XYZ file of C-alpha atoms in Angstrom:
605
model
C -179.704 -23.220 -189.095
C -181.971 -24.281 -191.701
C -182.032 -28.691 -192.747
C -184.272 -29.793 -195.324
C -184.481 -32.879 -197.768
C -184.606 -32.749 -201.629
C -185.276 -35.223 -204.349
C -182.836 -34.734 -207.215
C -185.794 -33.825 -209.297
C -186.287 -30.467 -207.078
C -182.706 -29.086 -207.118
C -184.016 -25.676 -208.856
C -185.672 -25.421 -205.801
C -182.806 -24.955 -203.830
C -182.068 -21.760 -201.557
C -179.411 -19.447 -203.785
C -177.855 -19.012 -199.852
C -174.304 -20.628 -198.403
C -174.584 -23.902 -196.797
C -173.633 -27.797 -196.603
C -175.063 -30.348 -198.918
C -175.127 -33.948 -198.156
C -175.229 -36.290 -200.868
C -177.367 -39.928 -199.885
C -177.079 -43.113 -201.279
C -180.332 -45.187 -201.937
C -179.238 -47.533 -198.158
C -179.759 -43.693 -196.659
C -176.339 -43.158 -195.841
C -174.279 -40.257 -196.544
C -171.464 -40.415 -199.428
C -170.618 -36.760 -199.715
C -170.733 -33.448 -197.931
C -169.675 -30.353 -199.713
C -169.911 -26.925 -198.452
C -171.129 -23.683 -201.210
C -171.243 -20.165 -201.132
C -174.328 -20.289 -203.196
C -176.200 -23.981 -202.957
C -178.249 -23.973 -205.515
C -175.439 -22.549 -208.380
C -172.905 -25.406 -206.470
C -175.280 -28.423 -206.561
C -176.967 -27.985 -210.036
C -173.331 -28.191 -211.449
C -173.163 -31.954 -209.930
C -176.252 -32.492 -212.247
C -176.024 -29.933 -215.360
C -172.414 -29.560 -216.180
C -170.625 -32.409 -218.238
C -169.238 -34.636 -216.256
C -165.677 -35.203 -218.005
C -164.104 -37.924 -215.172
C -165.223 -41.698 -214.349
C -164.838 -41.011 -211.045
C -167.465 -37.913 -210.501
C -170.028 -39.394 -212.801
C -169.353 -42.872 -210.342
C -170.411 -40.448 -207.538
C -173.196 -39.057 -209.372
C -174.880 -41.992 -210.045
C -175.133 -43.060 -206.298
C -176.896 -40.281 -205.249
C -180.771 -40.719 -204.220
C -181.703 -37.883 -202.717
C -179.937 -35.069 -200.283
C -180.004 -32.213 -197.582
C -178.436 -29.315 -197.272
C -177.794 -26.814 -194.094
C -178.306 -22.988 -194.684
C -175.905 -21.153 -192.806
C -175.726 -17.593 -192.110
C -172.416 -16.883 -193.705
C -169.938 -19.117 -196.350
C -167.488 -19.457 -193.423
C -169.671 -20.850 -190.800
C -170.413 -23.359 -193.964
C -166.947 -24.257 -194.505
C -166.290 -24.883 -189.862
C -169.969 -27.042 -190.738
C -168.841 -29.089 -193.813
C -165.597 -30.011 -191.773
C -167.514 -30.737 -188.503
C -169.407 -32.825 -190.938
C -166.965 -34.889 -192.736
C -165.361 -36.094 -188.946
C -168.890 -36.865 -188.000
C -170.367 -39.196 -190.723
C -167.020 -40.078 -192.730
C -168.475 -40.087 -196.191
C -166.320 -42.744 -198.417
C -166.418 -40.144 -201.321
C -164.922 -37.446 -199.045
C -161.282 -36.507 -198.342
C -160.684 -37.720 -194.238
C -157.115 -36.769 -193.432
C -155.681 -38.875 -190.918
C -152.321 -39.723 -189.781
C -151.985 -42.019 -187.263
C -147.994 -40.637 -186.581
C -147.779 -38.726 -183.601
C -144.934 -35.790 -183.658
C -141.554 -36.843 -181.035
C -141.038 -34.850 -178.275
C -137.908 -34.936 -175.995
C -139.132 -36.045 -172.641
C -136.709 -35.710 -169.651
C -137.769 -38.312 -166.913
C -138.596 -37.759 -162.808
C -135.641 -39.850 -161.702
C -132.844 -39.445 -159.179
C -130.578 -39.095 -162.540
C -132.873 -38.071 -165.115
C -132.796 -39.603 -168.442
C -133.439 -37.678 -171.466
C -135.242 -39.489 -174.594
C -137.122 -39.006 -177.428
C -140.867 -40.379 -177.146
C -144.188 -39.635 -179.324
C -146.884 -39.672 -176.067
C -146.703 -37.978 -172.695
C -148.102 -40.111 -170.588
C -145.848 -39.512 -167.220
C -147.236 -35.981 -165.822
C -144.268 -36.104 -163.822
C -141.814 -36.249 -166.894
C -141.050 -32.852 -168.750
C -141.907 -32.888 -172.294
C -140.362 -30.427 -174.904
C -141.579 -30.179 -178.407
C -143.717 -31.380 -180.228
C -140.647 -31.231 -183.370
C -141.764 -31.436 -186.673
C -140.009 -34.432 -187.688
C -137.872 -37.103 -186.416
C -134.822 -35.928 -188.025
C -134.593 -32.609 -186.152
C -135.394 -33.741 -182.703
C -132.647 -36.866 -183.098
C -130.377 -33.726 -184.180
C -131.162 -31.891 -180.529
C -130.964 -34.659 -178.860
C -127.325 -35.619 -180.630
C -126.125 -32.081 -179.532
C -127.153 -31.825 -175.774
C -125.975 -35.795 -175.219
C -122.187 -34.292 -176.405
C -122.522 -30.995 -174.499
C -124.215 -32.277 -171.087
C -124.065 -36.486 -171.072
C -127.652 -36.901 -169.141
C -128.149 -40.577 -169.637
C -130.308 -42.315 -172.114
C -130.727 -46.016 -170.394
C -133.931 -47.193 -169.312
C -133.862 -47.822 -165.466
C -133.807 -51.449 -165.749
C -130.111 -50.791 -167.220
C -129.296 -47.988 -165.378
C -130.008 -49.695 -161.915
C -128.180 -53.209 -162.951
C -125.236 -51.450 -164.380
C -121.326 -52.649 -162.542
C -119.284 -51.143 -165.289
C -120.085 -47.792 -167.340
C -121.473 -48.477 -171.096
C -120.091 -47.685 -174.400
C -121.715 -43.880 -174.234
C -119.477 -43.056 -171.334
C -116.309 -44.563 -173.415
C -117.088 -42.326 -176.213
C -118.194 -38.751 -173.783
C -122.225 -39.155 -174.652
C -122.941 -39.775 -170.697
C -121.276 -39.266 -167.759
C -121.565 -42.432 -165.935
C -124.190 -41.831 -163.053
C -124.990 -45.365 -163.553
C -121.575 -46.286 -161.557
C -120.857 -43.382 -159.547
C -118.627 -41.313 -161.869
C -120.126 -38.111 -161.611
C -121.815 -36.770 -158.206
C -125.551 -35.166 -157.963
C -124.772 -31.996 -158.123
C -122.896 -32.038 -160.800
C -125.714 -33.848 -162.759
C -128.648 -31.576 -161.550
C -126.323 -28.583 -162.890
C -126.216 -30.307 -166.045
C -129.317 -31.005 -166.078
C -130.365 -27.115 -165.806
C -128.303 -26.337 -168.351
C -130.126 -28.829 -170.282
C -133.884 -27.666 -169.480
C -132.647 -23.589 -170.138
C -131.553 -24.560 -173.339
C -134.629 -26.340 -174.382
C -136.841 -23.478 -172.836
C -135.197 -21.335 -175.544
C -132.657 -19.965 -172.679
C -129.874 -20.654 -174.644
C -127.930 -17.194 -173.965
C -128.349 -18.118 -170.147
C -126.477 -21.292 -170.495
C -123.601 -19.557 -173.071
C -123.128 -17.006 -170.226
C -122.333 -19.772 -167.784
C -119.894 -21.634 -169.470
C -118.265 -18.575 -170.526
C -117.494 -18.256 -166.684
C -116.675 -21.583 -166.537
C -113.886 -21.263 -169.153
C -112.322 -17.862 -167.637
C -112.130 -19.748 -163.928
C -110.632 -22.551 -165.815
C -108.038 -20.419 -167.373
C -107.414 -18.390 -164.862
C -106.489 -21.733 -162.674
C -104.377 -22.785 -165.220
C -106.443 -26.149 -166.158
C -106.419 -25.498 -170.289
C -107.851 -28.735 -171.015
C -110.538 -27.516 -169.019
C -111.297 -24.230 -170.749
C -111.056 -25.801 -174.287
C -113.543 -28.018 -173.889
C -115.607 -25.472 -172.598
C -115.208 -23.316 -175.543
C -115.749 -26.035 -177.398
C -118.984 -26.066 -175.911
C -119.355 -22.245 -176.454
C -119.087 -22.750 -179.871
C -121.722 -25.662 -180.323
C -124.206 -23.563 -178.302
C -123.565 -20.731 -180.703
C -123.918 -22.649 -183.598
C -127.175 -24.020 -182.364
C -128.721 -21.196 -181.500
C -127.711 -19.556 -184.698
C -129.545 -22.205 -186.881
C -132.195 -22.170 -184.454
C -132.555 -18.170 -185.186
C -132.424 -19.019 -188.816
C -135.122 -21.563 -188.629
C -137.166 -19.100 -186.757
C -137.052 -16.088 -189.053
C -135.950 -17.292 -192.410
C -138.872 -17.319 -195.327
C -140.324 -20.793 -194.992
C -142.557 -22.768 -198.125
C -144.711 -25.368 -198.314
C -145.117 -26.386 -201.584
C -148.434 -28.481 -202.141
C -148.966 -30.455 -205.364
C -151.953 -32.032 -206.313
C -152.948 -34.558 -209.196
C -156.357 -36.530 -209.898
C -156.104 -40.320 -210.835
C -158.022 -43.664 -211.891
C -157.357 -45.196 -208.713
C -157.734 -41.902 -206.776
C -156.415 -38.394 -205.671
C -153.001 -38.100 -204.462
C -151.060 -35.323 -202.765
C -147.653 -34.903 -201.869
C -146.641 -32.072 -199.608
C -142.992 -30.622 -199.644
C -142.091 -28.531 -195.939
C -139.133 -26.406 -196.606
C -137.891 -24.394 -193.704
C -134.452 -22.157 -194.117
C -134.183 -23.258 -197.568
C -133.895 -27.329 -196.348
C -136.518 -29.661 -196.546
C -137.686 -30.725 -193.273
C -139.950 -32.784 -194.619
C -142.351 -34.553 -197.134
C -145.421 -36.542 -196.999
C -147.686 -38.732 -199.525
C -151.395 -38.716 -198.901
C -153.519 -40.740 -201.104
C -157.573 -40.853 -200.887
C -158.623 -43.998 -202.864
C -162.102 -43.208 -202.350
C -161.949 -39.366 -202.726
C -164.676 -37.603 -205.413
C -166.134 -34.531 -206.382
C -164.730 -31.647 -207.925
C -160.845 -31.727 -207.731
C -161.306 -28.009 -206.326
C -163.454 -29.601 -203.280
C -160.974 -32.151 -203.102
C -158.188 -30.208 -202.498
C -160.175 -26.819 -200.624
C -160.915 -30.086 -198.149
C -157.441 -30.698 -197.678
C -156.058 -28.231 -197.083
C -158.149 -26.890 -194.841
C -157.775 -30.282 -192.173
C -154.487 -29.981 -193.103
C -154.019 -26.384 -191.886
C -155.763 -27.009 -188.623
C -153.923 -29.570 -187.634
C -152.481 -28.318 -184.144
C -148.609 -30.036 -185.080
C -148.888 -28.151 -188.184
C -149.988 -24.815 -187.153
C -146.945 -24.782 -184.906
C -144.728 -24.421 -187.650
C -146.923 -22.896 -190.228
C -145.018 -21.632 -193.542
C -144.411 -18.314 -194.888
C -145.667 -19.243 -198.195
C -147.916 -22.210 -199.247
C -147.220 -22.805 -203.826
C -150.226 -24.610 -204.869
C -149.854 -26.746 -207.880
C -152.450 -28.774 -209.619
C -153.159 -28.465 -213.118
C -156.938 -27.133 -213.912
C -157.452 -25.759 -210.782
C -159.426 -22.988 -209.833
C -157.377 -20.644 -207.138
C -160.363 -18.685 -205.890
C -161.939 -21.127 -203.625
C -158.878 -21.999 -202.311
C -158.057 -18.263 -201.947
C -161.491 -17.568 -200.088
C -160.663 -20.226 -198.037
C -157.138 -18.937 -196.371
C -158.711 -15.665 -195.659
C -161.762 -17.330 -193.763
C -159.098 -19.137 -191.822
C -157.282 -16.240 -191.160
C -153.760 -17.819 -192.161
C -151.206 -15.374 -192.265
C -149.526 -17.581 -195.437
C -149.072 -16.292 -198.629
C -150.646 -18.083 -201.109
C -149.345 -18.799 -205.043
C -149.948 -21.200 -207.177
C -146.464 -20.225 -209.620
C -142.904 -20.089 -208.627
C -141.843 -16.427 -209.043
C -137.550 -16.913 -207.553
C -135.311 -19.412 -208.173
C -135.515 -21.485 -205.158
C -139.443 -21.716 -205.436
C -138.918 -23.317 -208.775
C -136.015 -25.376 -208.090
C -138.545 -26.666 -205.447
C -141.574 -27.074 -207.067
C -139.370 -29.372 -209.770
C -138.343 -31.908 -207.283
C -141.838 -31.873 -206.019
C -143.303 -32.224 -209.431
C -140.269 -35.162 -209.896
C -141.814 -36.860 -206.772
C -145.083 -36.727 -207.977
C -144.150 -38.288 -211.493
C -142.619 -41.445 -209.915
C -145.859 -41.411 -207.588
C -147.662 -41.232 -210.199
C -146.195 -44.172 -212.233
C -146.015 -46.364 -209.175
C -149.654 -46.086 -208.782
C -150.248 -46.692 -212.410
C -148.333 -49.974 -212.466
C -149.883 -50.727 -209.422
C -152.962 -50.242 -210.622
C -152.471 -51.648 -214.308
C -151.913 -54.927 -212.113
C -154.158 -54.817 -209.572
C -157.184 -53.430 -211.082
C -158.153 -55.942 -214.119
C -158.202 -58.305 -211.236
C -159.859 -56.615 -208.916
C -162.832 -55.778 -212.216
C -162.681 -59.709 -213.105
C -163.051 -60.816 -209.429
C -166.070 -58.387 -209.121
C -167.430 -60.445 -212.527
C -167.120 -63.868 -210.535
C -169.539 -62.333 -207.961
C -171.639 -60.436 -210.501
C -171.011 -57.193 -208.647
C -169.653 -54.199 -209.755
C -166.783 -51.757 -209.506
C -164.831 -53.377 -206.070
C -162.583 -50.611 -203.650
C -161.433 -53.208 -200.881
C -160.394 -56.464 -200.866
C -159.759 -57.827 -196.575
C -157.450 -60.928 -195.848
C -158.005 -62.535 -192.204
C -155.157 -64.440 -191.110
C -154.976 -66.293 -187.534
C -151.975 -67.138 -185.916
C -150.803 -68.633 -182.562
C -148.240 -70.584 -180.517
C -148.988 -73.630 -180.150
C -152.823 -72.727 -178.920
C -151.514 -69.243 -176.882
C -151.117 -65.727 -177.725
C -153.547 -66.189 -180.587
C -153.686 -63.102 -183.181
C -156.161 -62.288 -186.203
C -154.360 -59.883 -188.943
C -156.393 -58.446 -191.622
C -154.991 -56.541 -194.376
C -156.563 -54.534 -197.214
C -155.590 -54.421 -200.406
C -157.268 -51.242 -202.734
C -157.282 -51.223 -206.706
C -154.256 -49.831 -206.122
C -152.198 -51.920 -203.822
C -151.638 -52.927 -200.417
C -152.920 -49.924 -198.059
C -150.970 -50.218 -195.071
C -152.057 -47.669 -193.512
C -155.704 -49.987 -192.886
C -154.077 -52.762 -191.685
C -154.825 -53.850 -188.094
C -154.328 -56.466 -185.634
C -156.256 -57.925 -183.224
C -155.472 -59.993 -179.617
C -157.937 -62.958 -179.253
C -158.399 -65.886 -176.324
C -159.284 -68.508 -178.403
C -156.638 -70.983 -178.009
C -155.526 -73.215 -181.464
C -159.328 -73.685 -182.657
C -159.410 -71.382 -185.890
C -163.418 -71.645 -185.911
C -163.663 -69.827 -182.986
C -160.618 -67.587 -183.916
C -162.905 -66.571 -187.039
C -166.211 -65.931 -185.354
C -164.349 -64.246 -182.558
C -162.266 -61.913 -185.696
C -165.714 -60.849 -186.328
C -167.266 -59.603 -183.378
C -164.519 -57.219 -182.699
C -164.019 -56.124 -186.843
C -167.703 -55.773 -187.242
C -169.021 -54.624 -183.773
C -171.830 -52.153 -184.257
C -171.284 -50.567 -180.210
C -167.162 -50.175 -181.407
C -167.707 -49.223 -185.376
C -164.339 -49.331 -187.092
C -163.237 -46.427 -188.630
C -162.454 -48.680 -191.740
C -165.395 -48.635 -194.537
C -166.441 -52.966 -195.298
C -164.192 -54.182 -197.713
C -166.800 -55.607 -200.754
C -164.710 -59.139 -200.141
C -163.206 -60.725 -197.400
C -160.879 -63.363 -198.044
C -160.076 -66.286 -195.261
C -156.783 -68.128 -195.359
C -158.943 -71.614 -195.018
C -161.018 -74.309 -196.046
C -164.824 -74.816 -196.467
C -165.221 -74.477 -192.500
C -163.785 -71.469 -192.284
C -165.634 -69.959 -194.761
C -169.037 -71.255 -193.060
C -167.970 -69.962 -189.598
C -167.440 -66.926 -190.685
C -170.596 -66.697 -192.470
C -172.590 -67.383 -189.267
C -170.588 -64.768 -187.358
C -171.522 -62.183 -189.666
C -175.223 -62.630 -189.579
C -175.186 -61.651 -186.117
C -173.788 -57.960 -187.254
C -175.208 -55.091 -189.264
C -172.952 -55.760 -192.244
C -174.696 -55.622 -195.708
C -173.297 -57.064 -199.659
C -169.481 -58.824 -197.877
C -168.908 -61.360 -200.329
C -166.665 -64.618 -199.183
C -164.093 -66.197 -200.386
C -161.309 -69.043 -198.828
C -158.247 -69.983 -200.051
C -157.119 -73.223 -199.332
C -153.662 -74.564 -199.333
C -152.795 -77.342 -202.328
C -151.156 -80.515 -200.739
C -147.610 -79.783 -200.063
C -147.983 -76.003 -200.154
C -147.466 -75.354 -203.490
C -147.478 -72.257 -204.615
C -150.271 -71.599 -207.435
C -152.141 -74.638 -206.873
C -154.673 -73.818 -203.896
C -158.232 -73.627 -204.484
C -161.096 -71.285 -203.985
C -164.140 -71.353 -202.243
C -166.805 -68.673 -202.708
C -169.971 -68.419 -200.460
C -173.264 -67.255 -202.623
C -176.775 -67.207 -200.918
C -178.293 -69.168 -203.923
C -175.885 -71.690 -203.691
C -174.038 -71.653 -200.387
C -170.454 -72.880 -200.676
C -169.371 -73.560 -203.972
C -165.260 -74.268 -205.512
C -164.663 -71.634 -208.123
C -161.735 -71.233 -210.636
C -160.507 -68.080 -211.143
C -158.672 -66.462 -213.524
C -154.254 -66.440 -213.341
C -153.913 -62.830 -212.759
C -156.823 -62.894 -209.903
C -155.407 -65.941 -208.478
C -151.772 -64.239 -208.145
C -153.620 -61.140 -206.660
C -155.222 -63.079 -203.916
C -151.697 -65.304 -203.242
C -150.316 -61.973 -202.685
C -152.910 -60.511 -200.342
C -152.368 -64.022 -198.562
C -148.736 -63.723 -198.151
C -149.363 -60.354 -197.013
C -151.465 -60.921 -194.066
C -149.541 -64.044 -193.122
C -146.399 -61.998 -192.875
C -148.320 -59.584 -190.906
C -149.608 -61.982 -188.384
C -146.714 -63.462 -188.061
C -144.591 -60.057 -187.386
C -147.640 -59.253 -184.464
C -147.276 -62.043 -183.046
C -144.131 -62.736 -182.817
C -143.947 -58.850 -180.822
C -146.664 -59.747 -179.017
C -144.500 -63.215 -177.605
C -141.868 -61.496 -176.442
C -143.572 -59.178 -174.671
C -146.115 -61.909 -172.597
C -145.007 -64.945 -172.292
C -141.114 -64.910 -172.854
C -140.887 -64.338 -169.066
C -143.009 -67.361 -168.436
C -141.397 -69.606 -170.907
C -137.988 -68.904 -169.159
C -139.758 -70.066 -166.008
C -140.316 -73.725 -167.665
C -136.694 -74.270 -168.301
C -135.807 -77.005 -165.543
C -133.289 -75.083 -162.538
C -133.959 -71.418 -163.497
C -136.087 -69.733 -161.264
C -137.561 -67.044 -160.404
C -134.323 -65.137 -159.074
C -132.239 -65.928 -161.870
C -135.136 -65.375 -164.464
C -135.240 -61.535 -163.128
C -131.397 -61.457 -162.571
C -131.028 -62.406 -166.724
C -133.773 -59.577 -167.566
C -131.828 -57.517 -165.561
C -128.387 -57.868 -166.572
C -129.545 -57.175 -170.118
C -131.872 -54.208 -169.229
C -135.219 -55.924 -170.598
C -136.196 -58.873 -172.567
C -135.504 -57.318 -175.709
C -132.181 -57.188 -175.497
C -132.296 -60.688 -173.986
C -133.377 -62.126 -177.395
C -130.474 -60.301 -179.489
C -128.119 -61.570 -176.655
C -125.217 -64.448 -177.784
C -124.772 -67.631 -175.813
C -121.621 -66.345 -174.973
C -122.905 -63.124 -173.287
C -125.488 -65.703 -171.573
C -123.088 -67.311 -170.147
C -121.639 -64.115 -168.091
C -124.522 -63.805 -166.030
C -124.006 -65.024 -162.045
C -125.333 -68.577 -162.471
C -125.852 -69.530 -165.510
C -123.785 -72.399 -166.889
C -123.170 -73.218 -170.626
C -125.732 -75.508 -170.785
C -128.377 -73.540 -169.350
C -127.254 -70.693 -172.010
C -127.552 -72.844 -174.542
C -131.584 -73.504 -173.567
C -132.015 -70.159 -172.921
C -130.445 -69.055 -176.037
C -133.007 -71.500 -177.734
C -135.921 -70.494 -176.520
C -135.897 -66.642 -176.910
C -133.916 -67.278 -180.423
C -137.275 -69.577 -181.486
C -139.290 -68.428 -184.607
């Protein structure tokens, strides 16, 4: 494998072989990695062929200089140029990542096993069946074997603290192990009949309630036998569907459309003529040719291991311009066994590309008005720092009770909108002093031996004062960020709303108040009100969970005992904090008073 450097000046130079070419910015890092069958023909068309979008001609202009990597073949180029992408992120690439992890139904290594739906399998003892491809259709499964075999759902905590059976057993969803209403045996047969049908085994199980329902007929006990065939008949049903599912023409429709802001995709999953799912992915910083773009996608997308497990008959492509022989080439180097269109030739294929062309229209607007109000502000903000063309805006936010549990939330903001999808949270020790909060927020955002897999926003903004905005300033010199402008917001006496002022930190001029323009001031009260609600939604989960327990322990005559008899009783602190004063009270030793406090305390905001 061949890796050389070129100027841009010595493209006609280049090898007329297949490859990878990495475009570098002038700071000598990588912004864009394509892949080409011939690299020379590919690259000169960067440099020689009108450029007709702000966005490609935005990429363009970065480039300093680049490399390429011969490779023997084009499909070893397109494995390298994927390889690639993972290993340096370039911002102009497409990086598909969703953080969602597929359910699975998990049944647990208890005396009673309890069946549940959970997206990690981190108990080697527990059984795990799936992955499913969404949550509908595993809550569906799990919905059908709680009415045919009533394993339990509680957590343990319940189960073990349980005097009386729960609403599931009043309504036939569990059978009441909890209390002693059905005996071991009984459960571990139910429980087999459970694990055959999830091991696909469901003509095993039909066979043995079919005997079930002639011994109960032929003993004369016909309440018996129809609820048995009862059963029969579910298990039928969903087996039949589950046939269906398996051998019925399946289509993933794929549509595809270019913006200002960026390049959006939505992706309609129809199996057995039903959608079983959609999904919105939007690439802010995506470039290149929209035929990259999309050959990018949807080859990460097709080698994701969830969705190869349920891979579709058919795959309609739909993007207007685009050029279907790449993305042809590109199925048969993967080797997918999907046929590939990009029109609807039946009915049902265009019924379905309509509603996914629909979905992209009002996709499409949001992001306009998004961006019709976001981006002027985002361009005149830019102008206050004499910069150019911004992509992320950060807002820190720290938050604490009353000096413990202290969190930092930052949340980004793109041309387009909030993208939620980037915000993150992070668990600090530094008590109620917000100076070391800050300087602490940046060691673990910017830490060069834990890089984020966020790009640098071009501004950070800090919910403070002029202090802030110097702390944070020191912090950063001590990492390898480069060009993060500062900016504070600081409350106006009384709080009111569109009255704060700003504080920008320049080199030239250090901290300086600057007024800003209506629009940018709303855009930055917004990004505000957005991390504070954040914060406050972190840290109010991240209360419960650590220091509830202790906190209960300060209220004068409950101990120890009773603290972990209340927990009990109501299977976790969770459900401690939804609990009444009334349902309080009818825990063993707990007055009204001492309901009331408690009540108080896991009720405070």
């Amino acid at each position: 494998m061949d890796s050389s450097q070129y100027n841009i000046s010595e493209i006609s130079s280049l090898p007329e072989h297949s490859g990878v070419y990495f475009f570098y910015s002038s700071d000598n890092q990588v912004i864009y990695v394509g892949k080409a069958k011939n690299l020379k023909a590919r690259v000169s068309q960067y440099f020689h062929k009108k450029v007709n979008t702000k966005r490609l001609y935005m990429l363009i202009n970065q480039i300093d200089y680049l490399r390429i990597m011969v490779t023997q073949t084009e499909s070893d180029a397109l494995i390298l140029e994927n390889q690639m992408i993972k290993k340096y992120n370039p911002k102009y690439n497409v990086l598909l990542k969703d953080d969602k992890t597929y359910p699975y139904i998990c049944i647990t290594n208890d005396e009673f096993p309890r069946i549940l739906i959970t997206r990690s399998k981190r108990n080697k003892k527990h059984r795990y069946f799936g992955p499913y491809p969404n949550s509908s259709s595993v809550r569906q499964v799990l919905d059908l074997l709680q009415k045919l075999f009533k394993l339990r759902t509680c957590s343990n905590s319940y189960f073990k603290h349980r005097s009386r059976p729960c609403l599931l057993y009043q309504i036939k969803r569990c059978s009441g192990p909890c209390v002693g209403l059905v005996s071991g045996d009984d459960y571990a047969q139910d429980l087999k009949q459970t694990l055959s049908l999830l091991q696909g085994n469901g003509e095993d199980v039909i066979a043995f309630y079919l005997k079930r329902m002639q011994n109960a007929s032929d003993n004369q006990n016909f309440e018996d036998a129809a609820e048995y065939r009862d059963m029969i008949q579910s298990l039928q049903l969903f087996i039949q569907d589950t046939m269906q599912n398996e051998h019925h023409q399946s289509l993933d429709i794929i549509v595809a459309q270019s913006l200002v802001s960026g390049f959006l995709i939505h992706v309609n999953q129809y199996r057995s003529n039903q959608m079983e799912s959609r999904k919105e992915y939007f690439f802010p910083e995506a470039n290149g040719f929209i035929e990259d773009v999309i050959r990018q996608f949807f080859y990460q997308y097709y080698t994701d291991p969830y969705v190869m497990k349920s891979l579709p008959k058919t795959t309609l492509l739909y993007s207007p311009g685009l050029e279907m022989e790449n993305i042809s080439a590109l199925v048969k180097s993967m080797k997918l066994r999907i046929n590939l269109k990009h029109r609807a030739s039946t009915n049902s294929e265009r019924t379905f590309l309509k509603t996914a062309q629909t979905g992209m229209q009002f996709a499409v607007s949001r992001h306009a008005n998004q961006a019709q109000y976001y981006l002027p502000a985002f361009i005149k903000l830019a102008s206050v720092f004499n910069d150019g063309d911004w992509k992320f805006i950060d807002c820190v936010d720290i938050s604490h009770f009353n000096g413990k549990h202290t969190n930092a939330a930052c949340v980004r903001f793109s041309s387009s909108g909030p993208l939620k999808s980037s915000f993150r949270s992070y668990n600090l020790d530094t008590g109620n002093d917000d100076y070391a909060s800050m300087r602490s927020f940046i060691q673990k955002r910017f830490n060069p031996e834990k890089p984020s897999s966020l790009l640098p926003p071009n501004l950070l903004l800090i919910d403070g004062g002029r202090g802030q905005l110097s702390s944070i300033y020191q912090a950063l010199q001590k990492t390898p960020v480069e060009k993060l402008h500062l900016l504070s917001i600081c409350k106006a006496p009384g709080r009111k709303s569109g009255e704060e002022t700003y504080y920008m930190l320049s080199l030239d001029q250090g901290v300086t108040k600057v007024e800003l323009d209506t629009d940018v001031k709303r855009m930055l009260e917004n990004l505000r009100d957005h991390a504070h609600r954040f914060a406050i939604t972190r840290q109010r989960k991240k209360f419960l969970k650590t220091s509830l327990h202790s906190n209960l322990l300060d209220i004068p005559g409950l101990g120890p005992q009773r603290v972990t008899s209340l927990i009990h009783h109501f299977g976790g602190l969770e459900l401690l904090s939804k609990a009444s004063i009334d349902q309080i009270v009818k825990v063993p030793g707990i007055s009204k008073a001492m309901a009331e406090k408690i009540h108080t305390l896991v009720h405070k905001p």
